[in-house]
Coordinates of C-alpha atoms in Angstrom, one line a residue:
M1 CA 16.2 -77.5 -1.8
K2 CA 14.9 -80.7 -2.7
M3 CA 14.6 -81.0 -6.0
P4 CA 12.4 -83.6 -8.6
T5 CA 13.8 -85.5 -11.1
F6 CA 11.1 -86.3 -14.0
A7 CA 10.6 -84.1 -17.2
A8 CA 8.8 -81.0 -16.2
A9 CA 6.2 -81.9 -18.4
K10 CA 4.7 -84.8 -16.3
I11 CA 5.0 -83.2 -13.0
F12 CA 2.1 -81.0 -13.9
R13 CA 0.1 -83.5 -15.2
S14 CA -0.9 -85.2 -12.4
A15 CA -4.7 -84.5 -11.2
S16 CA -3.9 -82.9 -7.9
R17 CA -1.3 -80.4 -9.8
H18 CA -3.3 -79.8 -13.2
R19 CA -4.1 -76.1 -12.4
L20 CA -0.3 -75.2 -11.9
Y21 CA 0.3 -77.3 -14.9
S22 CA -2.2 -74.9 -16.7
T23 CA -1.7 -72.2 -15.6
F24 CA 2.4 -72.1 -15.4
Y25 CA 3.8 -74.5 -17.6
K26 CA 0.7 -75.0 -20.5
I27 CA 3.5 -73.7 -22.8
M28 CA 5.0 -77.3 -23.1
D29 CA 2.1 -78.6 -25.0
N30 CA 3.4 -76.6 -27.5
L31 CA 6.7 -78.6 -28.0
A32 CA 5.6 -80.4 -31.2
P33 CA 7.5 -82.2 -34.0
P34 CA 9.4 -79.3 -36.1
K35 CA 7.6 -78.9 -39.4
A36 CA 8.9 -79.9 -42.9
G37 CA 11.7 -77.3 -43.7
A38 CA 12.8 -76.0 -40.5
R39 CA 16.1 -75.5 -39.5
A40 CA 18.8 -76.2 -37.0
A41 CA 19.1 -73.5 -34.6
S42 CA 23.0 -73.1 -35.5
S43 CA 21.6 -71.9 -38.8
F44 CA 20.0 -68.8 -37.0
V45 CA 23.3 -67.7 -35.3
F46 CA 24.5 -64.5 -37.7
D47 CA 27.4 -62.4 -37.0
K48 CA 26.5 -59.7 -38.4
A49 CA 23.8 -56.7 -37.8
F50 CA 21.3 -56.2 -40.6
V51 CA 20.7 -52.9 -42.0
N52 CA 18.6 -52.6 -46.0
G53 CA 18.1 -56.4 -46.3
E54 CA 21.7 -57.6 -46.2
W55 CA 24.3 -58.2 -42.8
V56 CA 26.7 -55.7 -42.4
A57 CA 29.8 -55.4 -40.0
A58 CA 30.3 -52.4 -37.6
S59 CA 31.9 -49.6 -39.8
S60 CA 35.0 -49.8 -36.7
G61 CA 35.3 -53.8 -37.5
K62 CA 34.7 -54.3 -33.8
T63 CA 32.8 -57.0 -32.2
F64 CA 31.7 -58.2 -28.7
E65 CA 31.2 -61.2 -27.1
V66 CA 27.3 -62.9 -26.2
V67 CA 27.9 -65.7 -23.4
N68 CA 25.7 -68.4 -22.3
P69 CA 24.2 -67.7 -18.5
A70 CA 23.9 -70.9 -18.0
N71 CA 27.3 -72.2 -18.5
G72 CA 29.1 -68.7 -19.3
K73 CA 30.6 -70.5 -23.0
V74 CA 30.8 -68.1 -25.7
I75 CA 27.8 -68.5 -28.1
G76 CA 29.5 -66.3 -30.6
S77 CA 30.5 -62.8 -31.6
V78 CA 28.4 -59.9 -33.0
P79 CA 29.0 -56.2 -34.5
D80 CA 29.7 -53.4 -32.3
M81 CA 28.2 -50.5 -33.5
D82 CA 28.1 -47.1 -33.0
A83 CA 26.7 -43.7 -33.4
A84 CA 27.8 -43.6 -36.7
D85 CA 26.3 -47.4 -37.6
T86 CA 23.1 -46.0 -36.2
E87 CA 22.8 -42.7 -38.3
K88 CA 23.6 -45.0 -41.8
A89 CA 20.6 -47.7 -41.0
V90 CA 18.4 -44.2 -39.7
Q91 CA 19.0 -43.0 -43.3
V92 CA 18.1 -46.8 -44.9
A93 CA 14.7 -46.5 -42.7
Y94 CA 13.5 -42.8 -43.8
K95 CA 14.1 -43.7 -47.5
A96 CA 12.8 -47.0 -47.2
F97 CA 9.6 -45.4 -45.8
Q98 CA 8.9 -43.0 -48.5
S99 CA 7.8 -46.2 -50.3
W100 CA 6.6 -48.7 -47.6
K101 CA 3.8 -45.9 -46.3
E102 CA 2.7 -46.0 -49.8
T103 CA 1.8 -49.6 -49.4
T104 CA -2.0 -50.9 -49.1
A105 CA -2.7 -52.4 -45.7
K106 CA -3.5 -55.5 -47.3
E107 CA -0.1 -56.0 -48.5
R108 CA 1.3 -55.8 -44.7
A109 CA -0.8 -58.2 -43.7
A110 CA -0.5 -60.7 -46.0
L111 CA 3.8 -59.7 -45.0
L112 CA 3.2 -59.9 -41.4
R113 CA 1.0 -63.3 -41.3
R114 CA 3.8 -64.7 -43.2
W115 CA 6.3 -63.7 -40.9
G116 CA 4.6 -64.9 -38.0
E117 CA 3.8 -68.4 -40.0
L118 CA 7.7 -69.3 -40.6
V119 CA 8.3 -68.0 -36.8
H120 CA 5.7 -70.6 -35.8
E121 CA 7.6 -73.6 -38.6
N122 CA 11.1 -72.5 -37.1
K123 CA 10.3 -72.1 -33.7
E124 CA 11.2 -74.8 -31.4
E125 CA 15.2 -74.2 -33.3
L126 CA 14.7 -70.6 -32.2
A127 CA 13.9 -71.5 -29.0
K128 CA 16.9 -73.2 -28.5
L129 CA 18.6 -70.1 -29.4
L130 CA 16.5 -68.3 -26.9
T131 CA 17.3 -70.4 -24.1
S132 CA 21.5 -70.4 -25.2
E133 CA 21.6 -66.4 -24.8
M134 CA 18.7 -66.0 -22.4
G135 CA 18.9 -69.0 -20.2
K136 CA 15.0 -69.3 -19.5
P137 CA 13.7 -73.0 -19.7
L138 CA 13.2 -74.5 -22.8
A139 CA 9.6 -74.9 -22.6
E140 CA 9.4 -70.5 -21.6
S141 CA 11.6 -69.9 -24.8
V142 CA 9.0 -72.0 -26.9
G143 CA 6.0 -70.1 -25.0
E144 CA 7.9 -67.6 -25.8
L145 CA 7.8 -68.3 -29.6
N146 CA 4.3 -68.6 -29.9
Y147 CA 3.6 -65.2 -27.9
G148 CA 6.0 -63.8 -30.3
A149 CA 4.3 -64.8 -33.5
G150 CA 1.1 -63.9 -31.6
F151 CA 1.7 -60.6 -32.3
L152 CA 2.6 -61.0 -35.7
E153 CA -0.6 -62.6 -36.5
L154 CA -2.6 -59.8 -34.4
F155 CA -0.8 -57.0 -36.2
A156 CA -1.4 -58.5 -39.2
E157 CA -5.2 -58.5 -38.4
E158 CA -5.1 -54.6 -37.3
A159 CA -3.5 -53.1 -40.4
K160 CA -6.5 -54.0 -42.1
R161 CA -8.6 -51.9 -39.2
V162 CA -7.1 -48.7 -39.1
E163 CA -9.9 -46.2 -39.4
G164 CA -10.3 -42.6 -39.9
D165 CA -13.7 -40.2 -39.5
I166 CA -16.0 -38.5 -40.4
I167 CA -17.3 -35.7 -38.9
Q168 CA -20.5 -34.2 -38.8
T169 CA -19.7 -31.2 -40.3
P170 CA -20.9 -27.6 -38.5
I171 CA -20.8 -25.4 -41.6
K172 CA -22.9 -26.4 -45.0
T173 CA -20.1 -26.1 -48.0
R174 CA -17.6 -27.8 -45.8
R175 CA -17.0 -32.2 -44.8
L176 CA -14.5 -32.7 -41.8
L177 CA -12.5 -35.8 -42.4
V178 CA -10.1 -37.4 -40.2
L179 CA -7.1 -39.8 -41.2
K180 CA -4.4 -42.2 -39.4
Q181 CA -1.0 -41.8 -41.3
P182 CA 2.1 -43.5 -40.3
I183 CA 4.3 -41.7 -38.0
G184 CA 7.5 -42.5 -39.4
V185 CA 10.8 -44.2 -38.8
S186 CA 10.3 -45.5 -35.5
G187 CA 13.3 -46.2 -32.7
M188 CA 13.1 -48.7 -30.8
I189 CA 15.5 -50.8 -27.8
T190 CA 14.4 -54.1 -26.6
P191 CA 14.9 -55.7 -23.5
W192 CA 16.8 -59.0 -23.0
N193 CA 14.3 -61.1 -20.4
F194 CA 12.0 -62.0 -23.9
P195 CA 14.8 -60.8 -26.7
N196 CA 11.2 -62.6 -29.3
A197 CA 8.1 -61.4 -28.3
M198 CA 9.3 -57.4 -27.3
I199 CA 10.7 -57.3 -30.8
T200 CA 7.1 -58.9 -32.6
R201 CA 5.3 -56.4 -29.9
K202 CA 6.5 -53.2 -31.0
A203 CA 8.1 -54.0 -34.6
G204 CA 5.0 -55.8 -35.8
A205 CA 2.4 -53.0 -34.7
A206 CA 5.3 -50.3 -36.5
I207 CA 5.1 -52.7 -39.7
A208 CA 1.3 -52.9 -39.4
A209 CA 0.7 -48.9 -39.2
G210 CA 2.9 -48.6 -41.8
C211 CA 6.2 -47.1 -40.5
T212 CA 9.9 -48.6 -40.9
V213 CA 12.0 -49.8 -37.8
V214 CA 15.4 -49.0 -37.1
L215 CA 16.1 -51.2 -33.5
K216 CA 18.7 -52.0 -30.8
P217 CA 18.2 -54.8 -29.1
A218 CA 20.1 -56.0 -25.4
E219 CA 23.8 -56.7 -25.6
D220 CA 23.0 -59.9 -23.5
T221 CA 20.5 -61.8 -26.5
P222 CA 21.1 -60.4 -29.8
Y223 CA 20.8 -63.5 -32.2
S224 CA 17.3 -63.7 -31.4
A225 CA 16.5 -60.4 -32.9
L226 CA 18.8 -61.1 -35.5
A227 CA 17.1 -64.7 -36.4
L228 CA 13.7 -62.9 -36.7
C229 CA 15.5 -60.4 -39.2
D230 CA 16.2 -63.3 -40.9
L231 CA 12.7 -64.6 -41.1
A232 CA 11.5 -61.4 -42.0
K233 CA 13.4 -61.2 -44.9
Q234 CA 12.2 -64.7 -46.0
A235 CA 8.7 -63.4 -45.7
G236 CA 9.1 -60.7 -48.4
I237 CA 9.7 -57.6 -45.9
P238 CA 11.4 -55.1 -47.7
A239 CA 14.5 -54.2 -47.4
G240 CA 15.3 -50.9 -45.8
V241 CA 11.4 -51.5 -43.2
L242 CA 13.3 -53.6 -40.4
N243 CA 16.7 -52.7 -39.0
V244 CA 18.6 -54.7 -36.2
V245 CA 21.8 -52.5 -35.5
T246 CA 23.7 -54.5 -32.6
S247 CA 25.8 -52.8 -29.7
S248 CA 28.4 -53.8 -26.3
R249 CA 27.2 -51.9 -23.0
D250 CA 30.1 -49.3 -24.0
N251 CA 28.2 -48.5 -26.9
A252 CA 24.5 -48.9 -25.9
S253 CA 24.1 -45.1 -24.6
Q254 CA 25.8 -43.5 -28.0
V255 CA 23.6 -46.0 -30.1
G256 CA 20.6 -44.3 -28.0
K257 CA 21.1 -41.1 -28.1
V258 CA 21.0 -41.4 -32.1
L259 CA 17.7 -42.8 -31.7
C260 CA 16.3 -40.2 -29.3
K261 CA 17.6 -37.2 -30.5
S262 CA 17.6 -38.1 -34.7
P263 CA 15.0 -35.5 -36.4
L264 CA 14.7 -38.2 -38.7
V265 CA 13.3 -40.6 -35.9
T266 CA 9.8 -39.4 -35.2
K267 CA 8.7 -42.3 -32.7
L268 CA 10.9 -44.1 -30.1
S269 CA 9.6 -47.3 -27.8
F270 CA 11.5 -48.8 -25.1
T271 CA 10.9 -51.9 -22.6
G272 CA 13.9 -51.7 -19.8
S273 CA 14.3 -49.9 -16.3
T274 CA 12.6 -46.8 -15.2
F275 CA 16.0 -44.9 -14.6
V276 CA 17.1 -45.6 -18.5
G277 CA 13.8 -44.9 -19.1
K278 CA 13.6 -41.2 -17.3
L279 CA 17.0 -40.7 -19.4
L280 CA 15.5 -41.4 -23.1
L281 CA 12.3 -39.4 -22.4
E282 CA 14.5 -36.1 -21.8
Q283 CA 17.1 -36.4 -24.8
C284 CA 13.2 -37.3 -27.1
A285 CA 12.8 -33.8 -25.9
S286 CA 14.9 -32.3 -28.2
T287 CA 13.3 -33.4 -31.3
V288 CA 9.3 -34.6 -29.0
K289 CA 9.3 -37.6 -30.1
K290 CA 6.4 -39.5 -29.3
V291 CA 7.8 -42.1 -26.9
S292 CA 6.3 -45.4 -25.7
L293 CA 8.1 -46.5 -22.8
E294 CA 7.7 -49.9 -20.3
L295 CA 9.6 -49.3 -17.7
G296 CA 10.5 -50.9 -14.0
G297 CA 7.3 -52.8 -11.8
N298 CA 7.0 -53.7 -7.9
A299 CA 3.4 -55.7 -8.8
P300 CA 1.4 -56.7 -5.4
F301 CA 0.6 -59.7 -5.3
I302 CA -2.4 -59.5 -2.4
V303 CA -4.7 -62.7 -0.8
F304 CA -8.1 -62.0 0.7
P305 CA -9.5 -63.7 3.2
S306 CA -12.1 -65.3 1.5
A307 CA -10.1 -66.6 -1.5
D308 CA -9.3 -70.1 -2.5
V309 CA -5.7 -70.4 -0.4
D310 CA -4.7 -73.3 -2.9
A311 CA -5.8 -71.0 -6.5
A312 CA -3.6 -67.9 -4.8
V313 CA -0.8 -70.5 -4.1
L314 CA -1.0 -71.8 -7.6
G315 CA -1.2 -68.1 -9.4
A316 CA 1.8 -66.9 -6.8
M317 CA 4.1 -69.7 -8.5
G318 CA 2.9 -68.4 -12.3
A319 CA 3.2 -64.9 -10.8
K320 CA 6.7 -64.8 -8.9
F321 CA 9.1 -68.1 -10.6
R322 CA 8.7 -67.7 -14.4
C323 CA 11.2 -66.2 -16.4
S324 CA 13.0 -66.8 -12.8
G325 CA 11.6 -63.8 -11.9
Q326 CA 12.9 -62.0 -14.3
T327 CA 9.8 -60.0 -15.9
C328 CA 8.5 -56.5 -15.2
V329 CA 5.4 -58.0 -14.2
C330 CA 6.3 -60.7 -11.6
A331 CA 4.8 -61.1 -8.1
N332 CA 7.5 -58.3 -5.9
R333 CA 5.4 -58.0 -2.6
F334 CA 3.4 -60.5 -1.0
Y335 CA 0.6 -59.5 0.6
I336 CA -1.3 -62.0 3.1
H337 CA -4.2 -61.5 5.0
E338 CA -3.3 -62.7 8.7
S339 CA -5.8 -65.2 9.1
I340 CA -4.7 -67.5 6.1
Y341 CA -0.7 -65.8 6.3
D342 CA 0.9 -69.3 8.4
E343 CA -1.3 -71.3 6.0
F344 CA -0.4 -69.5 2.4
V345 CA 3.3 -69.8 3.5
Q346 CA 3.3 -73.1 4.5
K347 CA 1.6 -74.5 1.1
F348 CA 3.6 -71.6 -1.1
G349 CA 6.8 -73.2 0.4
A350 CA 6.3 -76.7 0.2
T351 CA 4.8 -76.6 -3.8
V352 CA 8.1 -74.1 -4.3
E353 CA 10.6 -76.6 -3.1
K354 CA 8.1 -79.6 -4.2
E355 CA 8.0 -78.5 -7.8
L356 CA 11.0 -76.0 -9.1
R357 CA 14.2 -77.1 -10.6
M358 CA 17.4 -74.9 -11.4
G359 CA 19.1 -75.9 -14.2
D360 CA 20.4 -75.0 -17.6
G361 CA 17.6 -74.7 -19.8
T362 CA 18.1 -76.9 -21.6
A363 CA 18.3 -79.9 -19.5
P364 CA 15.2 -82.2 -19.0
G365 CA 12.8 -81.0 -16.0
T366 CA 14.8 -77.5 -15.6
T367 CA 11.5 -74.6 -14.6
Q368 CA 14.3 -72.3 -13.2
G369 CA 17.2 -71.1 -16.2
P370 CA 20.1 -68.9 -14.8
L371 CA 19.9 -65.1 -14.0
I372 CA 21.0 -63.2 -16.5
N373 CA 24.8 -62.5 -15.0
K374 CA 26.4 -61.8 -11.7
K375 CA 25.8 -58.6 -10.8
A376 CA 21.7 -59.7 -11.2
V377 CA 22.3 -62.6 -8.6
E378 CA 24.5 -60.1 -6.2
K379 CA 21.7 -57.7 -6.5
I380 CA 19.2 -60.5 -4.7
E381 CA 21.7 -62.2 -2.2
A382 CA 21.9 -58.5 -1.1
Q383 CA 18.0 -58.2 -0.8
V384 CA 17.8 -61.6 1.1
Q385 CA 20.7 -60.4 3.5
D386 CA 19.0 -56.9 3.9
A387 CA 15.4 -59.0 4.8
V388 CA 17.0 -61.2 7.2
G389 CA 19.0 -59.1 9.0
K390 CA 15.9 -56.8 9.3
G391 CA 13.7 -60.2 11.1
A392 CA 12.8 -61.4 8.0
K393 CA 12.9 -65.6 8.1
I394 CA 13.8 -67.9 5.3
V395 CA 10.8 -70.6 4.1
C396 CA 13.2 -72.3 1.4
G397 CA 16.0 -71.2 -0.9
G398 CA 18.1 -68.3 0.2
K399 CA 21.3 -68.3 -1.0
S400 CA 23.1 -68.7 -4.3
T401 CA 24.3 -72.5 -5.3
G402 CA 27.1 -71.2 -8.0
G403 CA 27.3 -69.1 -11.3
N404 CA 24.3 -67.2 -12.4
F405 CA 21.7 -69.2 -10.6
F406 CA 20.1 -68.5 -7.4
E407 CA 17.9 -70.6 -5.6
P408 CA 13.8 -69.4 -5.6
T409 CA 12.9 -68.4 -2.4
V410 CA 10.6 -67.7 0.1
L411 CA 10.3 -65.2 3.1
K412 CA 8.6 -64.7 6.0
G413 CA 8.0 -61.8 8.2
V414 CA 8.8 -59.6 5.7
T415 CA 8.1 -56.0 6.5
D416 CA 7.2 -52.6 3.7
D417 CA 11.3 -51.2 5.1
M418 CA 13.2 -54.2 3.4
R419 CA 14.6 -54.3 0.3
C420 CA 13.0 -57.1 -1.0
A421 CA 9.3 -55.1 -0.7
K422 CA 11.0 -51.7 -2.0
E423 CA 12.6 -52.5 -4.9
E424 CA 11.9 -54.5 -7.9
N425 CA 13.4 -57.8 -7.3
F426 CA 14.2 -58.9 -11.1
G427 CA 15.3 -62.1 -9.6
P428 CA 13.0 -65.7 -7.5
I429 CA 12.4 -63.9 -4.2
A430 CA 8.9 -63.7 -2.8
G431 CA 8.7 -61.6 0.4
V432 CA 6.0 -62.4 2.1
I433 CA 3.8 -59.6 4.3
K434 CA 1.1 -59.4 6.5
F435 CA -2.1 -57.2 6.8
K436 CA -5.4 -56.7 8.3
T437 CA -7.5 -54.6 6.1
E438 CA -8.9 -54.6 2.9
D439 CA -8.2 -50.5 3.0
E440 CA -4.7 -51.2 4.7
V441 CA -3.5 -53.3 1.8
V442 CA -4.5 -51.4 -0.7
A443 CA -2.8 -48.0 0.6
L444 CA 0.3 -50.7 0.6
A445 CA -0.5 -51.8 -2.8
N446 CA -0.2 -48.6 -4.2
A447 CA 2.5 -46.9 -1.8
T448 CA 5.2 -47.3 -5.1
S449 CA 6.0 -44.9 -7.9
S450 CA 5.6 -48.2 -10.1
G451 CA 2.4 -49.2 -11.5
L452 CA 2.7 -52.0 -14.3
A453 CA 0.9 -55.1 -12.5
G454 CA -1.0 -55.8 -9.5
Y455 CA -2.8 -59.1 -8.7
F456 CA -5.5 -60.0 -6.3
Y457 CA -7.2 -63.3 -5.1
S458 CA -11.1 -63.2 -3.7
R459 CA -14.0 -64.7 -3.6
D460 CA -16.2 -61.7 -3.0
L461 CA -17.6 -59.9 -5.5
G462 CA -18.1 -56.7 -3.8
Q463 CA -14.3 -56.9 -3.2
I464 CA -13.0 -57.9 -6.7
W465 CA -14.9 -54.7 -8.5
R466 CA -13.3 -52.2 -5.9
V467 CA -9.5 -53.7 -5.8
A468 CA -10.0 -54.0 -9.1
E469 CA -11.0 -50.1 -9.9
R470 CA -8.8 -48.7 -6.5
L471 CA -5.4 -50.4 -7.8
E472 CA -2.8 -48.0 -9.7
T473 CA -1.9 -50.3 -12.0
G474 CA -2.5 -50.6 -15.9
L475 CA -2.8 -54.5 -15.5
V476 CA -4.1 -56.2 -12.6
G477 CA -4.9 -60.0 -12.7
V478 CA -7.6 -61.2 -10.5
N479 CA -7.4 -64.6 -9.2
E480 CA -4.5 -65.0 -12.5
G481 CA -1.4 -64.9 -11.7
V482 CA -0.4 -65.4 -15.7
I483 CA -2.3 -62.5 -17.5
S484 CA 0.2 -61.1 -20.5
V485 CA -2.0 -62.4 -24.3
P486 CA -1.2 -60.6 -27.5
D487 CA -4.6 -59.3 -27.8
A488 CA -4.7 -57.5 -24.2
P489 CA -3.3 -53.7 -24.1
F490 CA 0.2 -53.7 -22.4
G491 CA 1.5 -51.0 -20.1
G492 CA 2.1 -48.5 -16.6
W493 CA 0.4 -46.4 -14.6
K494 CA 3.2 -43.4 -12.8
E495 CA 6.5 -44.1 -13.2
S496 CA 5.7 -47.5 -15.0
G497 CA 6.0 -46.0 -18.5
L498 CA 4.5 -44.3 -21.4
G499 CA 2.0 -45.9 -23.9
R500 CA 0.0 -49.7 -24.4
E501 CA 1.3 -52.0 -26.5
G502 CA -0.5 -55.1 -27.6
G503 CA -3.8 -55.5 -28.7
R504 CA -5.5 -53.1 -30.6
Y505 CA -4.3 -50.2 -29.3
G506 CA -1.0 -51.0 -29.8
I507 CA -1.1 -50.2 -33.2
D508 CA -2.1 -46.2 -32.4
E509 CA 1.3 -45.7 -30.9
Y510 CA 2.6 -45.9 -34.7
L511 CA -0.3 -43.6 -36.2
E512 CA -0.8 -39.7 -36.5
I513 CA -4.3 -38.3 -36.6
K514 CA -4.7 -35.8 -39.1
Y515 CA -8.0 -33.7 -39.4
V516 CA -8.8 -32.6 -42.8
C517 CA -11.2 -29.5 -43.7
M518 CA -12.6 -29.9 -47.0
G519 CA -14.4 -26.1 -48.0
G520 CA -16.5 -24.6 -51.3
L521 CA -18.8 -27.6 -51.8

């Protein structure tokens, strides 16, 4: 694939590419010089877990290595904690909850706000750390740090907006009150693709509500989680309020089981695969926990004949190829009306070839980092081979280039029986499918057990209303390919999950409602 050699920050500043720049790589404008007092990235690499405000090893003394997916080099090692270590962290969080729940919303808000400020002050170095363990380009990592800090700022504000109610009484001698109170110790399991923002979206809401946290980060990306612990401590968040236990894949199931089955944990929040989410939901049934699940997606991206095709191509670039296609809301199935199909495919493929460049996330000009591991590459390879074997044609890309890298790929002639259309890709493959009518494409878009995100492009106002309401997804992008912001609720329908994160709805997941009847008045 022919790739540009100049910095990606300059690629998108030409007038002809302004819209792609503004929607896909706008985050690059946030690469400001570090503020005074900002630390080096190496000072955020902690080799211990964080429990009760202290850096601790696993009781077994075991560790596991964390590897840079771009070059295979070992970054370092962290504790390989097990069920016993997790039980201790839960006990710590339960004890801390007894006092933390008594703090005022104003006190919690001030601490969260300061935590967010510290993230901003150190975001360039935190971004380098994030890129080293996850692989996404440095500009995207900075964007994630801004996104993550946005959740801390949002929930600092929402903490003071948790309000109850007074209900009109049917009996004169009674008064009816509704209180909202923190649910308790909240167990959390976060993914590797957004190792900063998924933590702040969950833990920020819980801490704002007055809950305490025991969190297991993905084994691929523990350092970003531990760096957040360090900044939380600097911000003044008390010991035991935020606890992070690290574990390898071998111990992940037993750590998760403790968070699901412990009677001291009253809430579980998980972001990850649908398969694992179902297992956790089953385990949580034993203690009837409140559960939030943000699971897999299979997002449709629809372009109707009235759409601005150029705008749709730019939206498709952001919806598909950010984070190398490794997000749960990435567009997975591209449905293009038959009247504009060839035009869209030609322009889409040309834009991918012209604008995207693979490489180490720290290298200037890189827009596409590695996939997280070799298993992810093998999955993508198998999907491409399946599609080609069933008659699809490769427009661009289509192969691995070594290590964990796979070329951004566009396939035409894709049909719904191909793996790339039926399965969540979680990689840089865009399979383009032809459709004829609105009813047909809405039915195809909804013909999946997933229901997280959906996107469509149209300039027909009536169609916009109809399709936005008919899509069976929790998030809908209309003439936009990148839609996530801290202020809006995030969550899915069907097997894409339970509950909502972000926005003013996110804090409700960590609150219990209590009805109080005051009699004898």
